[in-house]
XYZ file of C-alpha atoms in Angstrom:
657
model
C -24.860 -114.898 0.668
C -26.425 -110.810 2.261
C -28.694 -108.422 1.039
C -28.472 -105.158 2.228
C -31.685 -103.776 2.302
C -34.411 -100.498 3.424
C -38.088 -100.133 3.467
C -39.170 -97.160 1.967
C -42.527 -95.896 4.645
C -45.095 -96.803 1.599
C -45.453 -100.318 -0.625
C -43.706 -103.584 -0.193
C -40.671 -102.294 -2.162
C -37.221 -102.484 -0.114
C -34.340 -100.796 -1.809
C -30.612 -101.322 -1.452
C -28.194 -98.687 0.500
C -24.914 -99.567 2.891
C -26.030 -97.801 5.910
C -28.927 -99.893 6.507
C -29.180 -103.637 8.569
C -27.958 -106.614 7.062
C -30.813 -109.635 6.331
C -29.713 -113.110 4.963
C -32.131 -113.310 1.912
C -34.350 -115.961 3.880
C -35.933 -112.702 5.675
C -36.232 -110.892 2.293
C -38.906 -113.045 1.829
C -40.970 -111.075 4.110
C -41.285 -107.530 2.942
C -43.224 -108.917 0.431
C -46.480 -109.129 2.759
C -50.012 -107.242 2.591
C -49.016 -105.883 6.070
C -47.250 -102.873 4.445
C -51.356 -101.886 3.864
C -52.596 -102.420 6.907
C -49.443 -99.003 8.516
C -50.718 -96.157 9.014
C -47.380 -94.851 7.859
C -49.519 -95.829 4.851
C -52.535 -95.120 4.753
C -51.572 -91.656 5.987
C -50.369 -91.864 2.858
C -53.073 -92.308 1.254
C -55.419 -90.283 2.079
C -52.259 -87.611 1.483
C -54.002 -87.089 -2.158
C -57.211 -85.309 -0.862
C -54.957 -82.474 0.324
C -53.326 -79.630 -2.347
C -49.965 -81.006 -2.639
C -49.841 -82.299 -6.656
C -50.863 -85.652 -7.743
C -46.681 -85.986 -9.228
C -45.604 -85.640 -5.507
C -47.547 -88.042 -4.003
C -45.278 -91.645 -3.821
C -48.329 -93.425 -5.175
C -47.964 -95.623 -8.935
C -49.429 -94.435 -11.943
C -52.618 -96.437 -12.174
C -53.177 -95.671 -8.539
C -52.599 -91.693 -9.345
C -55.100 -91.685 -11.483
C -57.678 -93.465 -9.603
C -57.746 -90.511 -7.775
C -57.857 -88.556 -10.291
C -60.708 -89.602 -11.913
C -62.455 -89.786 -7.879
C -61.564 -85.756 -7.787
C -63.273 -85.190 -10.614
C -66.241 -86.872 -9.400
C -66.107 -85.472 -6.342
C -66.439 -81.833 -8.074
C -69.062 -83.225 -10.869
C -70.942 -83.999 -7.873
C -70.896 -81.073 -5.822
C -72.010 -78.011 -5.929
C -68.890 -75.283 -6.726
C -68.264 -71.734 -6.200
C -67.466 -69.805 -9.488
C -64.443 -67.635 -7.412
C -63.082 -70.789 -6.776
C -63.566 -71.822 -9.954
C -61.777 -69.061 -11.885
C -59.324 -68.844 -8.689
C -58.205 -72.494 -9.235
C -58.333 -72.092 -13.476
C -56.132 -68.728 -12.525
C -53.601 -70.952 -10.735
C -53.248 -73.252 -13.276
C -53.075 -70.413 -16.366
C -50.425 -68.781 -14.618
C -48.840 -72.075 -14.044
C -48.440 -73.303 -16.788
C -47.643 -70.048 -18.384
C -44.427 -70.022 -16.207
C -43.477 -72.874 -18.080
C -43.277 -72.339 -20.503
C -41.105 -69.422 -20.124
C -38.954 -71.196 -18.085
C -38.609 -73.348 -21.523
C -38.259 -70.818 -23.298
C -35.611 -69.482 -22.544
C -33.830 -71.759 -21.310
C -34.323 -72.848 -25.695
C -32.774 -69.374 -25.985
C -29.188 -70.492 -24.233
C -26.533 -70.850 -26.908
C -24.656 -73.844 -27.579
C -27.073 -76.412 -25.465
C -26.102 -79.239 -28.060
C -22.863 -78.968 -28.378
C -22.574 -79.293 -24.139
C -24.544 -82.607 -24.221
C -21.805 -83.566 -26.539
C -19.023 -82.215 -24.623
C -20.279 -83.824 -21.193
C -20.805 -87.879 -22.897
C -17.315 -87.419 -24.713
C -15.209 -85.700 -22.278
C -18.057 -85.804 -18.369
C -19.363 -82.968 -16.473
C -16.165 -81.737 -15.440
C -14.951 -80.304 -18.468
C -18.888 -79.146 -19.277
C -18.837 -77.118 -16.353
C -16.151 -75.109 -17.543
C -17.942 -74.576 -20.979
C -21.185 -73.927 -18.846
C -19.043 -71.936 -16.280
C -17.742 -69.538 -19.915
C -21.281 -69.067 -21.082
C -22.253 -66.979 -17.772
C -19.715 -64.641 -17.794
C -20.747 -64.382 -21.276
C -24.670 -63.794 -19.932
C -22.939 -61.492 -17.364
C -20.973 -59.147 -20.276
C -23.406 -59.074 -22.539
C -25.819 -57.287 -18.848
C -23.209 -55.493 -18.218
C -22.029 -54.442 -21.927
C -25.784 -53.205 -21.407
C -26.372 -51.278 -18.679
C -22.647 -49.056 -20.158
C -24.135 -48.475 -23.858
C -27.356 -47.102 -22.082
C -25.953 -45.283 -19.046
C -22.728 -44.069 -20.569
C -22.279 -44.352 -24.213
C -26.108 -43.592 -25.944
C -25.932 -39.920 -23.129
C -22.092 -38.987 -24.199
C -23.408 -39.227 -28.267
C -26.036 -37.449 -27.353
C -24.301 -34.959 -26.368
C -21.463 -34.071 -29.217
C -18.856 -35.355 -26.618
C -15.279 -34.817 -29.619
C -15.836 -36.310 -32.216
C -13.105 -39.232 -33.990
C -10.877 -38.391 -35.648
C -8.067 -39.997 -37.013
C -4.114 -38.743 -37.654
C -1.274 -39.355 -39.927
C 0.356 -41.249 -37.022
C -2.350 -43.461 -36.288
C -0.229 -47.442 -37.324
C -1.007 -50.647 -36.844
C 0.249 -51.022 -33.191
C -3.025 -49.094 -32.103
C -3.967 -51.893 -32.073
C -2.197 -53.574 -30.143
C -1.348 -51.210 -27.299
C -4.466 -48.499 -26.916
C -2.439 -45.735 -28.219
C -3.711 -43.647 -31.520
C -6.731 -43.900 -33.126
C -8.323 -46.305 -30.178
C -7.539 -43.821 -27.094
C -9.174 -40.973 -28.715
C -12.074 -43.088 -29.687
C -15.261 -44.438 -27.112
C -12.928 -47.549 -25.679
C -10.864 -45.836 -22.988
C -12.150 -42.770 -20.299
C -10.825 -40.037 -22.432
C -13.131 -39.717 -24.927
C -15.949 -39.463 -22.080
C -16.413 -35.063 -20.669
C -18.483 -34.176 -18.296
C -22.833 -32.542 -19.886
C -25.401 -31.359 -18.696
C -28.312 -32.656 -19.761
C -30.878 -30.519 -18.040
C -31.011 -30.799 -13.779
C -27.727 -30.640 -11.630
C -28.793 -34.641 -10.995
C -28.889 -35.468 -14.975
C -25.107 -35.323 -17.174
C -22.666 -37.557 -18.527
C -21.091 -37.754 -15.372
C -23.313 -39.197 -12.858
C -25.246 -41.166 -15.548
C -21.068 -42.429 -15.574
C -20.593 -43.200 -11.543
C -24.369 -44.612 -11.729
C -23.256 -47.253 -14.710
C -20.037 -48.341 -13.330
C -21.458 -49.165 -10.143
C -24.360 -50.673 -11.333
C -21.856 -53.219 -13.138
C -19.831 -53.748 -9.171
C -23.918 -54.315 -7.782
C -25.902 -56.610 -10.692
C -21.923 -58.503 -10.599
C -22.085 -59.090 -7.210
C -25.752 -60.643 -6.884
C -25.964 -63.237 -9.636
C -22.490 -64.017 -7.688
C -24.118 -64.644 -4.667
C -26.830 -65.791 -5.752
C -24.894 -68.552 -8.309
C -23.475 -69.478 -5.422
C -26.058 -69.744 -2.374
C -27.554 -71.669 -4.729
C -24.649 -73.806 -6.297
C -24.030 -74.134 -1.695
C -27.235 -75.213 -1.332
C -26.698 -78.399 -3.683
C -23.777 -79.071 -2.462
C -24.490 -79.286 1.045
C -27.863 -81.728 0.375
C -25.897 -83.935 -1.856
C -23.673 -84.445 1.140
C -20.730 -86.273 1.188
C -21.567 -89.579 0.999
C -22.417 -90.819 -2.833
C -23.741 -94.672 -1.929
C -27.437 -92.961 -1.962
C -27.261 -92.534 -5.699
C -25.597 -95.308 -6.642
C -29.303 -97.184 -7.594
C -30.644 -93.942 -8.448
C -27.793 -93.726 -10.820
C -28.264 -97.854 -12.457
C -31.463 -97.961 -12.524
C -33.490 -94.807 -12.768
C -30.897 -92.808 -14.654
C -31.704 -93.786 -18.380
C -33.613 -91.838 -20.119
C -36.443 -93.932 -21.741
C -37.637 -91.229 -24.093
C -33.958 -90.932 -25.607
C -34.128 -92.057 -29.863
C -31.603 -91.273 -31.816
C -28.315 -93.638 -31.543
C -26.131 -90.318 -31.410
C -27.899 -89.555 -27.849
C -27.802 -92.503 -26.842
C -24.409 -92.866 -27.214
C -23.507 -90.105 -24.788
C -26.380 -90.853 -22.235
C -24.447 -94.301 -22.516
C -20.894 -92.026 -22.269
C -22.301 -89.734 -20.013
C -23.923 -92.565 -17.405
C -20.116 -94.631 -16.995
C -18.056 -91.653 -16.552
C -20.072 -91.303 -13.227
C -19.365 -94.178 -12.404
C -15.808 -93.992 -12.690
C -15.841 -90.887 -10.405
C -18.223 -92.965 -7.595
C -16.064 -96.047 -7.761
C -12.906 -93.693 -7.836
C -14.241 -92.194 -4.555
C -14.974 -95.488 -2.963
C -11.341 -96.846 -3.583
C -9.684 -93.339 -2.005
C -11.775 -93.959 0.935
C -10.280 -97.446 1.505
C -7.021 -96.554 0.715
C -7.474 -93.915 3.163
C -8.964 -96.152 6.808
C -6.226 -98.396 5.545
C -3.273 -96.247 6.584
C -0.966 -96.457 9.637
C 0.257 -94.470 12.172
C 4.026 -93.653 9.931
C 2.432 -93.860 7.011
C -0.070 -90.768 8.072
C 3.440 -89.017 9.824
C 5.396 -89.688 6.802
C 2.845 -87.631 4.412
C 2.021 -85.579 6.918
C 5.519 -84.123 6.553
C 6.037 -84.113 3.247
C 2.507 -82.070 2.395
C 4.374 -79.421 4.569
C 6.930 -79.523 3.207
C 5.949 -79.418 -0.197
C 3.410 -76.689 0.833
C 7.028 -74.388 1.776
C 8.249 -75.241 -1.683
C 3.905 -73.610 -3.366
C 5.441 -70.429 -0.631
C 8.883 -70.398 -2.669
C 7.034 -70.331 -6.779
C 4.590 -68.032 -4.898
C 7.344 -65.644 -3.668
C 9.649 -66.020 -6.804
C 6.910 -65.062 -9.325
C 6.063 -61.955 -7.718
C 9.354 -60.427 -7.728
C 9.784 -61.984 -10.759
C 6.124 -59.383 -11.607
C 7.725 -56.414 -10.242
C 11.563 -56.450 -11.871
C 9.083 -56.879 -15.337
C 6.485 -54.312 -14.379
C 9.775 -51.255 -13.969
C 9.187 -48.841 -16.811
C 12.385 -47.347 -18.752
C 13.518 -45.736 -22.344
C 14.551 -48.164 -25.120
C 14.608 -48.492 -28.973
C 11.012 -48.292 -30.132
C 11.560 -50.550 -32.682
C 11.533 -52.969 -28.885
C 9.020 -50.350 -27.599
C 6.052 -53.302 -28.533
C 8.032 -56.231 -26.543
C 8.627 -53.766 -23.529
C 4.828 -52.511 -23.538
C 3.906 -56.111 -23.055
C 6.234 -57.845 -21.220
C 4.167 -57.423 -17.779
C 1.056 -58.978 -19.712
C 3.643 -61.342 -21.168
C 5.319 -62.968 -17.622
C 1.786 -62.166 -16.120
C 0.965 -64.878 -18.439
C 4.365 -67.884 -18.106
C 3.741 -67.274 -14.783
C 0.270 -68.028 -14.596
C 0.840 -70.896 -17.322
C 3.949 -72.663 -15.848
C 3.206 -72.650 -12.258
C -0.097 -73.797 -11.802
C 0.859 -77.178 -13.451
C 3.666 -77.530 -11.045
C 1.080 -77.381 -8.532
C -0.808 -79.711 -10.190
C 1.749 -82.282 -10.117
C 2.035 -81.151 -6.690
C -0.767 -81.756 -5.798
C -0.722 -85.851 -6.932
C 2.206 -86.350 -4.541
C 0.168 -84.501 -1.603
C -2.323 -87.864 -1.780
C -5.719 -86.442 -1.475
C -9.030 -87.268 -3.121
C -9.139 -86.195 -7.211
C -11.807 -83.554 -5.503
C -9.077 -82.541 -3.121
C -7.126 -82.143 -5.254
C -8.916 -80.408 -7.520
C -9.872 -77.946 -4.785
C -6.971 -77.504 -3.697
C -5.076 -76.442 -6.856
C -7.889 -74.005 -7.769
C -7.462 -72.740 -4.250
C -3.833 -72.025 -4.884
C -3.775 -71.423 -8.412
C -6.605 -68.207 -7.659
C -4.748 -67.495 -4.888
C -1.697 -66.755 -7.927
C -3.197 -65.061 -10.556
C -5.244 -62.788 -8.348
C -2.606 -61.976 -5.696
C -0.028 -61.341 -9.411
C -2.749 -58.933 -10.513
C -2.664 -57.608 -7.838
C 1.085 -57.183 -7.316
C 0.899 -55.617 -10.974
C -1.863 -53.141 -9.733
C 0.612 -51.985 -6.648
C 3.099 -50.823 -8.851
C 1.430 -49.602 -11.355
C -0.320 -47.220 -9.118
C 2.675 -46.518 -7.168
C 4.490 -45.581 -10.480
C 4.321 -42.197 -11.408
C 2.604 -41.348 -15.049
C 4.635 -39.533 -17.297
C 3.511 -35.419 -18.223
C 1.218 -34.463 -20.247
C -0.630 -38.056 -20.279
C -4.053 -38.869 -18.398
C -3.913 -40.705 -15.546
C -6.489 -42.888 -15.614
C -6.470 -43.909 -19.366
C -2.982 -44.463 -18.771
C -4.438 -47.834 -16.112
C -7.118 -48.675 -18.748
C -4.061 -49.160 -21.487
C -2.618 -51.927 -19.347
C -6.208 -53.278 -18.061
C -6.653 -53.292 -22.191
C -3.957 -55.123 -23.037
C -3.817 -57.990 -20.342
C -7.406 -58.752 -22.069
C -5.711 -58.562 -25.824
C -2.216 -60.717 -23.955
C -4.828 -63.366 -22.852
C -7.166 -63.405 -26.540
C -2.619 -63.967 -27.995
C -2.242 -66.411 -25.772
C -5.128 -68.244 -26.131
C -4.467 -68.331 -29.629
C -1.289 -69.219 -29.512
C -2.328 -72.335 -27.643
C -4.335 -73.742 -30.262
C -1.186 -73.234 -32.573
C 0.802 -75.068 -29.883
C -1.723 -78.161 -29.465
C -2.839 -79.124 -33.211
C 0.988 -79.456 -34.711
C 1.641 -81.541 -31.051
C -1.975 -83.614 -31.878
C -0.828 -84.337 -35.860
C 2.898 -85.330 -34.781
C 0.960 -87.722 -33.091
C -1.212 -89.847 -35.172
C 1.655 -89.181 -37.835
C 4.257 -90.488 -35.724
C 2.944 -93.568 -33.747
C 5.308 -95.226 -33.305
C 8.448 -93.212 -32.548
C 8.469 -93.681 -28.288
C 9.676 -89.289 -28.160
C 6.007 -88.683 -29.847
C 4.698 -91.392 -27.352
C 5.834 -89.825 -24.259
C 4.289 -86.026 -25.576
C 1.435 -88.012 -26.546
C -2.164 -85.426 -26.974
C -2.735 -83.189 -24.083
C -5.729 -83.227 -21.705
C -8.024 -80.810 -20.762
C -6.850 -79.821 -17.766
C -10.201 -78.732 -15.332
C -8.471 -76.034 -12.615
C -6.076 -74.012 -15.286
C -8.562 -73.285 -17.691
C -11.038 -71.650 -15.261
C -8.603 -70.042 -13.674
C -8.372 -68.509 -17.196
C -11.637 -67.099 -17.258
C -11.952 -65.774 -13.386
C -8.258 -63.670 -14.501
C -10.087 -62.412 -17.369
C -13.535 -61.552 -15.579
C -11.628 -59.233 -12.313
C -9.393 -58.281 -15.441
C -12.605 -56.722 -17.059
C -13.948 -55.456 -13.916
C -10.862 -53.818 -13.417
C -10.192 -51.943 -15.940
C -14.053 -51.545 -17.055
C -14.149 -47.673 -15.886
C -11.323 -46.680 -17.301
C -11.455 -49.273 -20.343
C -15.766 -48.330 -20.569
C -16.270 -50.576 -23.337
C -13.713 -53.561 -22.146
C -16.846 -55.426 -21.257
C -17.826 -55.709 -25.068
C -14.108 -56.611 -26.280
C -14.562 -59.340 -23.179
C -17.936 -60.481 -25.466
C -15.980 -60.962 -28.751
C -13.213 -63.073 -26.330
C -15.513 -65.206 -24.943
C -16.870 -65.925 -28.151
C -13.489 -66.887 -29.567
C -12.179 -68.480 -26.766
C -15.513 -70.694 -27.074
C -14.504 -71.896 -29.916
C -10.761 -72.570 -29.894
C -10.837 -74.197 -26.337
C -13.843 -76.541 -28.301
C -11.990 -76.933 -31.194
C -8.566 -78.410 -28.668
C -11.159 -80.692 -26.860
C -12.501 -82.114 -29.797
C -9.835 -82.544 -32.018
C -6.383 -82.119 -29.782
C -7.348 -83.397 -26.929
C -7.843 -86.810 -24.855
C -10.906 -87.941 -22.457
C -9.033 -86.741 -18.708
C -8.354 -90.366 -17.494
C -8.684 -89.535 -14.001
C -12.371 -87.726 -13.677
C -13.199 -85.465 -11.673
C -16.638 -84.802 -9.600
C -17.132 -80.773 -10.361
C -20.410 -79.807 -7.248
C -18.528 -78.751 -4.895
C -16.199 -77.570 -7.441
C -18.293 -75.349 -8.735
C -19.218 -72.858 -5.919
C -15.158 -72.971 -5.463
C -15.734 -71.701 -9.662
C -18.133 -68.898 -8.588
C -16.497 -67.764 -4.921
C -13.323 -67.258 -6.839
C -14.372 -65.214 -8.925
C -16.474 -63.288 -5.494
C -12.829 -63.018 -5.085
C -11.563 -61.138 -7.952
C -15.210 -58.979 -7.391
C -14.254 -57.826 -4.752
C -10.122 -57.093 -5.198
C -11.806 -55.111 -8.341
C -13.619 -53.193 -5.553
C -11.435 -52.142 -3.812
C -8.664 -51.247 -6.691
C -11.724 -49.362 -7.511
C -12.364 -47.352 -4.588
C -8.126 -46.405 -4.468
C -8.197 -45.383 -8.544
C -10.762 -43.330 -7.089
C -8.992 -42.017 -4.008
C -6.276 -41.608 -6.647
C -7.226 -39.553 -9.388
C -9.824 -37.530 -7.342
C -8.253 -33.874 -8.932
C -7.985 -35.655 -12.400
C -7.813 -33.638 -15.758
C -9.682 -35.642 -18.120
C -12.531 -37.555 -18.648
C -15.760 -36.880 -16.906
C -14.499 -36.522 -13.758
C -12.598 -33.670 -13.825
C -11.381 -30.610 -11.367
C -14.182 -29.134 -9.869
C -16.441 -31.939 -11.008
C -15.223 -35.002 -9.757
C -16.513 -38.002 -8.220
C -17.567 -36.833 -5.211
C -18.323 -33.368 -6.198
C -20.485 -34.396 -8.488
C -22.713 -36.915 -5.791
C -23.099 -34.226 -3.342
C -24.059 -32.084 -5.566
C -26.363 -34.157 -6.906
C -27.339 -35.001 -3.642
C -27.989 -30.130 -2.628
C -30.908 -30.304 -4.693
C -33.073 -33.383 -3.161
C -35.661 -32.568 -0.473
C -34.426 -31.631 3.011
C -35.588 -35.501 4.727
C -34.139 -37.204 1.921
C -31.077 -35.201 2.682
C -30.970 -36.669 6.727
C -31.221 -39.604 5.379
C -28.871 -40.010 2.806
C -26.548 -38.468 5.195
C -27.371 -40.894 7.547
C -26.913 -44.061 5.572
C -23.316 -42.487 4.377
C -22.935 -42.107 8.418
C -20.622 -44.075 10.238
C -23.336 -44.899 12.633
C -25.888 -46.182 10.257
C -22.946 -48.003 9.024
C -22.035 -49.899 12.453
C -25.470 -50.427 13.133
C -25.758 -52.353 9.930
C -22.884 -54.492 10.753
C -24.431 -55.389 14.101
C -27.667 -55.724 12.687
C -25.843 -58.349 10.186
C -24.123 -59.923 12.864
C -27.866 -60.474 14.176
C -28.561 -62.286 11.884
C -25.790 -64.436 11.167
C -25.324 -66.062 14.024
C -29.652 -66.622 14.268
C -29.393 -68.366 10.764
C -25.962 -70.603 11.420
C -27.759 -72.213 14.858
C -30.593 -72.227 12.834
C -28.675 -74.535 10.595
C -27.057 -75.885 13.413
C -30.671 -77.236 15.114
C -31.338 -78.150 11.914
C -28.575 -79.851 10.943
C -28.911 -82.218 14.251
C -32.947 -81.942 13.507
C -31.646 -83.658 10.727
C -29.346 -86.930 12.137
C -32.962 -87.494 14.319
C -34.826 -88.042 12.336
C -33.021 -90.392 9.851
C -31.489 -92.521 12.759
C -35.333 -92.157 13.560
C -36.311 -93.744 10.571
C -33.539 -96.110 10.645
C -34.532 -97.465 13.955
C -38.772 -97.552 11.901
C -37.618 -99.298 8.933
C -35.738 -101.608 10.796
C -39.129 -101.848 13.750
C -40.839 -102.927 10.282
C -37.825 -105.329 9.042
C -38.801 -106.912 12.752
C -42.735 -107.034 13.183
C -42.778 -108.001 9.789
C -40.458 -111.051 10.374
C -42.236 -111.916 13.115
C -45.715 -111.384 11.879
C -45.181 -113.636 8.924
C -43.335 -116.591 11.764
C -46.813 -115.988 13.299
C -48.567 -116.803 9.848
C -46.355 -119.978 9.363
C -46.960 -121.199 13.161
C -50.787 -120.743 12.920
C -50.638 -121.601 8.604
C -48.238 -124.796 10.247
C -50.943 -126.025 13.444
C -53.971 -124.948 11.224
C -52.485 -128.163 9.028
C -51.177 -130.175 11.422
C -54.805 -130.300 12.674
C -56.126 -130.982 9.505
C -53.717 -133.820 8.984
C -55.095 -135.251 12.112
C -58.249 -134.498 12.212
C -58.090 -136.278 8.677
C -56.616 -138.950 10.589
C -59.079 -139.819 12.741
C -61.751 -140.013 10.167
C -59.540 -142.555 8.781
C -59.138 -143.973 11.403
C -63.165 -143.898 12.721
C -63.898 -145.541 8.833
C -61.783 -148.042 9.424
C -63.039 -149.537 12.764
């Protein structure tokens, strides 16, 4: 029997690792010796307590840390302490405790914490990642809504913009179409007008533009930060999960748990994590056993399936094109025809990802790769379908007498409303399906249908698509983030009900460490798409006849008039910043910085690999030295024992003689 061991550089502990050398069970006893206490690495670790490193970061036992703390305090009492240094240390401790308390306070403000823990225990960390992503979008829209209220809505209400009035032809259908009383409300672009609040640089138009740009910049910063942090965690975790197996088995339990329900959730969480690890290991073994013929057949099959995916994408784009054509029909069908593009986009985005998910199974990738591949294809479908719709929407002619900007905002409003209606329809279909399965469990047809599973990629893509629509339409429908907040709240509780009451735990567990990075990257693509659409629309509606930017008060004129009131050095600086020379210098500097970071990262990666090899060799050398030392000790003991036996034998002979 073999045991796979790796010797720690401190202490006499040995733990399991698959990449280390294999040693027999007879040699495992050599590691339990006191020679490790004499190694220079162990002695240096013992001297680390005198540094500024916190005690909790030292690889020492709790009793040793208590002894070190006692020695530190005794040495401080015995010597004179500088009052300034003592006050500085106390202030550092106070600031650290305050920071920890603030972090605990703000983490406690996050909603649905207990609910997410229950979801994680029952359905795995992948499903929880969806709800965490939804909560993140809710917080992002709250910040965007606060910016809009402060920079757009309140200034317009203070200067006394046109008042909201109802008319006789208003109806309930206006809620779905965005017309009538909603069109005259603060929801849409038409409500806002150019009004001066004092100086030239202080007017409603400039505040409106500044608020929208602030939303895009804030969203960009938050998404990039979240993506970078997630990627750093993914890179540090790596693609090998065997190193974490012993951690999950021996250190995964939280001994502070006292509630039985919480303990059951923790059990489920650890079980789901181990399922994912074992599934990844099983797939790696399967891939390593493939023959050349199997690889060729698999590559041909993947090429055919990818060509099928391209055909499906092209057909969906043609369908959206025909649905975007507007014709004059009877008023009774007006509501259906107005919602025909959202209906078409929703059906395409619902059906094709299901096909993509099925196609990825036949491509024989790992579960994580299947998830990521389905996400990439589906997000391309959703963003491309939205982009095709926006392209045809921008090209078509608006009827005379209507505000072009408001009509564009109405389309985004209808997409948002219909997405909520689609979620409601999903619940109305899933719940009767579940009741049918529970009432007729013996029916073969019902068994074939079964309860639905919570498909993570499709639900995440719905959120990305919804948030992209919000960013695209926020300029021409300023209160769209507020509508999105209400929609996300409704979606959270509907999805929670569907998950807990209607769905069954997925048979295939997904590891979402890398997928979470992909979620944020797709959200970043949606933000870039919305920024490009906004830039095109600003050029298109440069000389509008409604809203805060009309005729001579266009976006470019309002900003240029404000710049002209600034001092001459500031004008020159702004002129240089907006010139092509500065853009070229900025791009060149970014390229140099990125090149240096990439080079540094490559060098660090190589250094890490060399250090890993050195650690492995160091541990092998230590095992060899310990084995030799133990052999010498045994030999000396054996020689000493033989010497004693010989001495006893000689003494006995002398006594007999």
